PDB file of C-alpha atoms in Angstrom:
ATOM      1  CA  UNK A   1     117.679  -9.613 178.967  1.00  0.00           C
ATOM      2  CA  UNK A   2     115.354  -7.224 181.031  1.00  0.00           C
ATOM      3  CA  UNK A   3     111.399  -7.606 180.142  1.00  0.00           C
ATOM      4  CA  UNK A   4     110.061  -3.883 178.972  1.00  0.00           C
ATOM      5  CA  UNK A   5     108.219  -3.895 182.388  1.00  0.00           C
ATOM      6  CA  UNK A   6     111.782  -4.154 184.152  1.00  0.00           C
ATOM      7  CA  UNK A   7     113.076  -1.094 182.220  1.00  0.00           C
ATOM      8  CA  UNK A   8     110.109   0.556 182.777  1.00  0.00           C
ATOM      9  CA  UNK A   9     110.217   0.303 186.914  1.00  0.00           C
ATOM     10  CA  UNK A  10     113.799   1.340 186.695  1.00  0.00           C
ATOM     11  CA  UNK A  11     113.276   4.533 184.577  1.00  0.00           C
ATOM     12  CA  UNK A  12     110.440   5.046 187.201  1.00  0.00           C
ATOM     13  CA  UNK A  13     112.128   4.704 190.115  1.00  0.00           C
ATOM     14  CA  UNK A  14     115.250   6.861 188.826  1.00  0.00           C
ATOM     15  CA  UNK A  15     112.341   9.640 187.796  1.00  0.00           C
ATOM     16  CA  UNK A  16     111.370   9.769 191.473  1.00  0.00           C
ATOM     17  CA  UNK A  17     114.406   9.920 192.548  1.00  0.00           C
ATOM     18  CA  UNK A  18     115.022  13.196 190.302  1.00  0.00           C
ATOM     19  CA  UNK A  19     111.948  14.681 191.397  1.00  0.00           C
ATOM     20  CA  UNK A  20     112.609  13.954 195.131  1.00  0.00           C
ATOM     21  CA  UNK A  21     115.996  15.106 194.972  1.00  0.00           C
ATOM     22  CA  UNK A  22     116.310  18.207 192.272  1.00  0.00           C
ATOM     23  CA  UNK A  23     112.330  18.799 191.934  1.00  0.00           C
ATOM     24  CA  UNK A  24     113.043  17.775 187.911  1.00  0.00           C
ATOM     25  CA  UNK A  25     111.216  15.692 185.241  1.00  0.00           C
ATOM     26  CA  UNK A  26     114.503  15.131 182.449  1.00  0.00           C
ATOM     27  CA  UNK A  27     114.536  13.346 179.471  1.00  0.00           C
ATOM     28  CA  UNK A  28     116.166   9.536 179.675  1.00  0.00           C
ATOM     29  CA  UNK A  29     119.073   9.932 178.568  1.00  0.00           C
ATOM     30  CA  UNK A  30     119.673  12.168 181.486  1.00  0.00           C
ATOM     31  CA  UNK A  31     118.787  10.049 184.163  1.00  0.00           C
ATOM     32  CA  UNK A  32     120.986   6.730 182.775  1.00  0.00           C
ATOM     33  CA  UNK A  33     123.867   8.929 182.150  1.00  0.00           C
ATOM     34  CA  UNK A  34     125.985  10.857 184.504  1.00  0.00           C
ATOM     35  CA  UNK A  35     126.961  14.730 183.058  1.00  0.00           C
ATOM     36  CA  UNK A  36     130.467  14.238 185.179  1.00  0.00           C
ATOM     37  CA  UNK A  37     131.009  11.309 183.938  1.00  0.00           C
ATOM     38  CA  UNK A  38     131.008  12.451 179.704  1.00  0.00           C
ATOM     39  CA  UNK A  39     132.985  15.745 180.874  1.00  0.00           C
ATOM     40  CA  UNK A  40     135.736  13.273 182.090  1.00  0.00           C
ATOM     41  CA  UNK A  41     135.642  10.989 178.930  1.00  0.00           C
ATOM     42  CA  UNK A  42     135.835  14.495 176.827  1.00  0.00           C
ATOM     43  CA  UNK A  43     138.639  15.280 179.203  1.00  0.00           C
ATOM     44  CA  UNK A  44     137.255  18.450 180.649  1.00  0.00           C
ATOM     45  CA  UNK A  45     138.911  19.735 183.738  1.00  0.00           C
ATOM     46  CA  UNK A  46     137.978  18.912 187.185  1.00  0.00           C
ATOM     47  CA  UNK A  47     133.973  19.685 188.463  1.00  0.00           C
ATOM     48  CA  UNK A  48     132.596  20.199 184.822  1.00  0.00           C
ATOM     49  CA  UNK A  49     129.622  18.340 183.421  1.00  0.00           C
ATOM     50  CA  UNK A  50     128.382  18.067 180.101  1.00  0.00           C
ATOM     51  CA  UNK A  51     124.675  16.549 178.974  1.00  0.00           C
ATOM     52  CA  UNK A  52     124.222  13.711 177.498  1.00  0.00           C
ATOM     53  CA  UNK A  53     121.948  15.535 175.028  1.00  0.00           C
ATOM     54  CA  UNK A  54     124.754  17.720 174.056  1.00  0.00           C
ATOM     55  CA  UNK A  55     126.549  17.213 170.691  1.00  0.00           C
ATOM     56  CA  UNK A  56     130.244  17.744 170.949  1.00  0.00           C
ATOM     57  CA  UNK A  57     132.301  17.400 167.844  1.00  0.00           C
ATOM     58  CA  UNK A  58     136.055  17.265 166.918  1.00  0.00           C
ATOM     59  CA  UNK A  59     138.612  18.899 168.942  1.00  0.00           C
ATOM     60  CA  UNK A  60     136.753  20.718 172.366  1.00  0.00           C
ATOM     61  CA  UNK A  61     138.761  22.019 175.264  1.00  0.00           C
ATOM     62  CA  UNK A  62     137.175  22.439 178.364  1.00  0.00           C
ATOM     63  CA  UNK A  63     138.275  23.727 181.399  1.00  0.00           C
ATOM     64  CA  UNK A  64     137.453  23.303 185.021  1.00  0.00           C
ATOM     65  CA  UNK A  65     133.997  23.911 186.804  1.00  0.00           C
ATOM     66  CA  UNK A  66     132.249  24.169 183.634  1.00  0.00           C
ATOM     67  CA  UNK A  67     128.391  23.565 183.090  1.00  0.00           C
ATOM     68  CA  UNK A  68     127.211  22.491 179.393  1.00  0.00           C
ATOM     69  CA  UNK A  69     123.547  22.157 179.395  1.00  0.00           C
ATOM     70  CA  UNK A  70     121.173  20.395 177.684  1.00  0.00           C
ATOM     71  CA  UNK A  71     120.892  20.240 173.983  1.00  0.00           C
ATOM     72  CA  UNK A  72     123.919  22.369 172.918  1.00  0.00           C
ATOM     73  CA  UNK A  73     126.270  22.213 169.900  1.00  0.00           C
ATOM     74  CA  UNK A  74     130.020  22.205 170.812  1.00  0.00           C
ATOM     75  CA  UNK A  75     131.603  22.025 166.876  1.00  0.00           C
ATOM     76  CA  UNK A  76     135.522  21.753 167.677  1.00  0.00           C
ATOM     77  CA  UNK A  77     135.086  19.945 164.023  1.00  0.00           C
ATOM     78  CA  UNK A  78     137.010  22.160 161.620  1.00  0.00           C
ATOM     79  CA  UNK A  79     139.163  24.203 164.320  1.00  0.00           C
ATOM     80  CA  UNK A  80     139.757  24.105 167.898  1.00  0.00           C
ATOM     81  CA  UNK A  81     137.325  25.313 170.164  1.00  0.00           C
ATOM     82  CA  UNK A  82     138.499  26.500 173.763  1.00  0.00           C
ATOM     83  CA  UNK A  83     136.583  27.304 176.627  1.00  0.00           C
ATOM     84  CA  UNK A  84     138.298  28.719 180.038  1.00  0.00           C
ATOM     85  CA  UNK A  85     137.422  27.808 183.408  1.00  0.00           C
ATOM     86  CA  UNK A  86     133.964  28.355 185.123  1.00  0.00           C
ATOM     87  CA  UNK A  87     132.082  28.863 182.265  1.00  0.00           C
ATOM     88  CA  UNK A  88     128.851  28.311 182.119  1.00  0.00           C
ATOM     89  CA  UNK A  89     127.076  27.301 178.671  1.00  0.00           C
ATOM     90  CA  UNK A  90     123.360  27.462 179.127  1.00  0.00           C
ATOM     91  CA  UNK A  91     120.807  25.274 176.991  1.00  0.00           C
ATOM     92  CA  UNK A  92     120.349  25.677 173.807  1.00  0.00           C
ATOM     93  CA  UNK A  93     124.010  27.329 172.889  1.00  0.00           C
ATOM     94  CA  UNK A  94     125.272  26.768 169.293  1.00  0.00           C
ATOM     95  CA  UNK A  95     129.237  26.870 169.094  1.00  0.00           C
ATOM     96  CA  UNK A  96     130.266  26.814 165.500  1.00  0.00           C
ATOM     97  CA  UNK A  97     133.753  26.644 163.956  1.00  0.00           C
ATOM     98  CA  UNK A  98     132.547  26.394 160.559  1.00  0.00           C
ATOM     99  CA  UNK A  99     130.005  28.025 158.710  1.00  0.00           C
ATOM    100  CA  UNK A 100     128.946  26.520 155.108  1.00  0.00           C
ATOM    101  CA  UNK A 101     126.265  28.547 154.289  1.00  0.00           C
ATOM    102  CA  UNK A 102     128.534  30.765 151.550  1.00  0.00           C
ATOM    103  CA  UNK A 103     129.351  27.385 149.779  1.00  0.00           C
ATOM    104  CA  UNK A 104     125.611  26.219 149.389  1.00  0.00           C
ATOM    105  CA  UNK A 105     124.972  29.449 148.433  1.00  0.00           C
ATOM    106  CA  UNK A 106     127.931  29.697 146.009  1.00  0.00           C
ATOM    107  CA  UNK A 107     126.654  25.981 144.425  1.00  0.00           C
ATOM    108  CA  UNK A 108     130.126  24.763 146.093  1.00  0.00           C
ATOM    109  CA  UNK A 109     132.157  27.321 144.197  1.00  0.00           C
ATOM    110  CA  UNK A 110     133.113  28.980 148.038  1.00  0.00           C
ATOM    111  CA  UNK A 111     134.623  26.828 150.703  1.00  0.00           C
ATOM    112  CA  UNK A 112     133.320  28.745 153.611  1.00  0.00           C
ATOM    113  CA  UNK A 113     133.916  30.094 156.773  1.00  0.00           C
ATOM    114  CA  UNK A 114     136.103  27.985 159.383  1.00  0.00           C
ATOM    115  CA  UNK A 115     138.041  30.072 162.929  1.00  0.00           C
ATOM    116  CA  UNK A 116     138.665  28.459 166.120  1.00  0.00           C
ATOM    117  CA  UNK A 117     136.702  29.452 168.853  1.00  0.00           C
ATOM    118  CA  UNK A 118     137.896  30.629 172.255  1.00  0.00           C
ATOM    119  CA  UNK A 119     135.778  31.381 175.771  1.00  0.00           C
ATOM    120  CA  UNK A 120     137.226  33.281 178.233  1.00  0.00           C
ATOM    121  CA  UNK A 121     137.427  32.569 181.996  1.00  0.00           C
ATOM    122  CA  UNK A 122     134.246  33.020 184.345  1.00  0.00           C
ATOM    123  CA  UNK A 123     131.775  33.767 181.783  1.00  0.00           C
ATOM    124  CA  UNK A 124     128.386  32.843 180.844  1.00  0.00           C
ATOM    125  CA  UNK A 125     126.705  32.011 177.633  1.00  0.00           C
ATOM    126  CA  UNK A 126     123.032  32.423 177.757  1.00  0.00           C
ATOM    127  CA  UNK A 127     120.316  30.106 176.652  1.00  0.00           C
ATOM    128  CA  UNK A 128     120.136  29.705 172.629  1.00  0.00           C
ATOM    129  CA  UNK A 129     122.972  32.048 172.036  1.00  0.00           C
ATOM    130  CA  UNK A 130     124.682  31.255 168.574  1.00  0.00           C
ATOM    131  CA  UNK A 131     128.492  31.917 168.629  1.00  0.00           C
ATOM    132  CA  UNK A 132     130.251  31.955 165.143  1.00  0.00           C
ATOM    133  CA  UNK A 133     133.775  30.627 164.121  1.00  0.00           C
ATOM    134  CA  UNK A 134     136.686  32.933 164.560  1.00  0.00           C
ATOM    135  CA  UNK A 135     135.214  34.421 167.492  1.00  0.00           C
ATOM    136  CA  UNK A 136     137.136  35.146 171.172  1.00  0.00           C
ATOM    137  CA  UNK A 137     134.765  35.861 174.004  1.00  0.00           C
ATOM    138  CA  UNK A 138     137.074  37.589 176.687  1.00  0.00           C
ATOM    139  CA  UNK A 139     136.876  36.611 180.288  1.00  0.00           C
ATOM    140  CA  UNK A 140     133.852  37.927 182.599  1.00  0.00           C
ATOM    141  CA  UNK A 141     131.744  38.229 179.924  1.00  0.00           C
ATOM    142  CA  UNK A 142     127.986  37.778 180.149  1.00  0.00           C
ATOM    143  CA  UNK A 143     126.368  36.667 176.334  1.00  0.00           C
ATOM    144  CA  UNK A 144     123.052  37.479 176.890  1.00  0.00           C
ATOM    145  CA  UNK A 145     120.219  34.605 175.490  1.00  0.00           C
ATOM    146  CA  UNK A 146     119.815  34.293 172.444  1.00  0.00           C
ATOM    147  CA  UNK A 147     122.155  36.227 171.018  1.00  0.00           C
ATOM    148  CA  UNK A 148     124.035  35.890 167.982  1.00  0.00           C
ATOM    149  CA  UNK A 149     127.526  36.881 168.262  1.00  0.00           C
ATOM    150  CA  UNK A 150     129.811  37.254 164.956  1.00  0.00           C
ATOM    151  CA  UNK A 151     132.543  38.889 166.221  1.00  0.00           C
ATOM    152  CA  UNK A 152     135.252  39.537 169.045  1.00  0.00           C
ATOM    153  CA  UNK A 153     133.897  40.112 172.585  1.00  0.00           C
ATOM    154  CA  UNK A 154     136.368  41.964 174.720  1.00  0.00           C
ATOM    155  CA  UNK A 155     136.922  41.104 178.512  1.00  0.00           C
ATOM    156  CA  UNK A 156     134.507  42.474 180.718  1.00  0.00           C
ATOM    157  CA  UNK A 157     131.436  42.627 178.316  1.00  0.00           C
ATOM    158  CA  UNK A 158     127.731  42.378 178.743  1.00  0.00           C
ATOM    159  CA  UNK A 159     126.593  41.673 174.696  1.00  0.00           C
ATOM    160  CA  UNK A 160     123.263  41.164 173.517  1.00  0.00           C
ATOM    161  CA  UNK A 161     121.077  40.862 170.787  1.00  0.00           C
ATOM    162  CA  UNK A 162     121.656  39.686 166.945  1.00  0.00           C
ATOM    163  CA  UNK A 163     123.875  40.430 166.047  1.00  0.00           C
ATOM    164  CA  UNK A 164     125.640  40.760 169.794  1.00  0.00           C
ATOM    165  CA  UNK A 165     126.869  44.350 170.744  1.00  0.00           C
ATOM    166  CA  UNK A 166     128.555  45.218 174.024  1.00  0.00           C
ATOM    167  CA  UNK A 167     125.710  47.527 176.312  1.00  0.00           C
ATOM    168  CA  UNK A 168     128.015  47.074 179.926  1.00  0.00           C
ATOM    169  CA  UNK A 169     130.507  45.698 181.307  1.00  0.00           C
ATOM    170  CA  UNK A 170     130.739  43.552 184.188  1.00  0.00           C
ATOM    171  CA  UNK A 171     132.662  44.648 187.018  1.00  0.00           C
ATOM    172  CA  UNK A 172     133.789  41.948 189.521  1.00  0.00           C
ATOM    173  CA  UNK A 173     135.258  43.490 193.102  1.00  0.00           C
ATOM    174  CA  UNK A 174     137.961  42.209 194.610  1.00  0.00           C
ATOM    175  CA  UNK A 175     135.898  40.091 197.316  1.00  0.00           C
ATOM    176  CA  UNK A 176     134.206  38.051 194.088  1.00  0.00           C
ATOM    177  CA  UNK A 177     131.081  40.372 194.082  1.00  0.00           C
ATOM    178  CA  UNK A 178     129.893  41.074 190.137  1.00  0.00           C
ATOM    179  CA  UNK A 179     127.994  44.414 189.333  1.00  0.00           C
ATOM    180  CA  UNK A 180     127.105  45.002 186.022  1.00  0.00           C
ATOM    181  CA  UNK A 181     127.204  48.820 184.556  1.00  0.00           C
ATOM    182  CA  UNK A 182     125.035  49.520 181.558  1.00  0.00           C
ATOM    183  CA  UNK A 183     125.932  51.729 178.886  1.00  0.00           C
TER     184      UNK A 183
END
């Protein structure tokens, strides 16, 4: 068994190595687990990465070149949740497929909300946005942070706010170049 000292050098060592390589300080879990590695074991498509400090429950779908960051909720508990290929899901994103608020509020007389969840192709979820159950995000679709969307986002979208209303659309060229057009 390693002394406290020995795990101490090592989770020095692998700090430094962080810092020298990707100029960032993460929390331990990070640096003893690889991201690739818990994608694969959740048997996300090829190139995506998942946290270690993200929490992902019950049935998840995830496609290829996908980023989860840090200390999201992925809730496939109580329906499926799907999410398309080169998506990115910043930090902080809350993916719900359930919602029990009406059956606390109902003193368990109301079973609550439950929808699977689906995210398009080649869009991005911004930091500490809150999706609800029953929701489709199209494809190309930019969630903007923080926002809290409760309803059907059609392909092309820019939403934002709470709750999440469409104010552009994103308009990707045929060479790959994006342009977004505000409303």
């Amino acid at each position: 068994m390693s002394s406290q000292h020995e795990i101490d050098e090592l989770l020095r060592v692998l700090r430094q190595q962080m810092r020298e390589r990707y100029h960032r300080m993460v929390p331990t879990g990070e640096l003893l687990f690889d991201r690739f590695s818990k994608a694969a074991e959740l048997g996300a498509g090829t190139a995506s990465s998942v946290y270690d400090s993200s929490l992902v429950l019950g049935e998840v779908e995830i496609g290829e070149n996908v980023w989860v960051g840090p200390n999201t909720i992925l809730d496939g508990y109580h329906a499926k949740l799907s999410i398309g290929n080169w998506v990115t899901i910043a930090a902080g994103v809350c993916i719900y497929t359930h919602d029990s608020s009406k059956r606390y509020l109902s003193g368990g007389r109301d079973t609550g909300t439950t929808g699977a969840v689906t995210i398009g192709d080649c869009s991005v979820i911004g930091t500490l946005a809150v999706i609800n159950p029953g929701v489709t995000i199209g494809k190309h679709c930019l969630i903007g942070s923080h926002a809290l969307v409760n309803k059907d986002i059609p392909d092309n979208s820019i939403a934002l706010g709470v709750p999440a209303k469409v104010v552009g659309r994103v308009n990707v060229s045929t060479n790959g170049s994006v342009k977004y057009d505000w409303d």
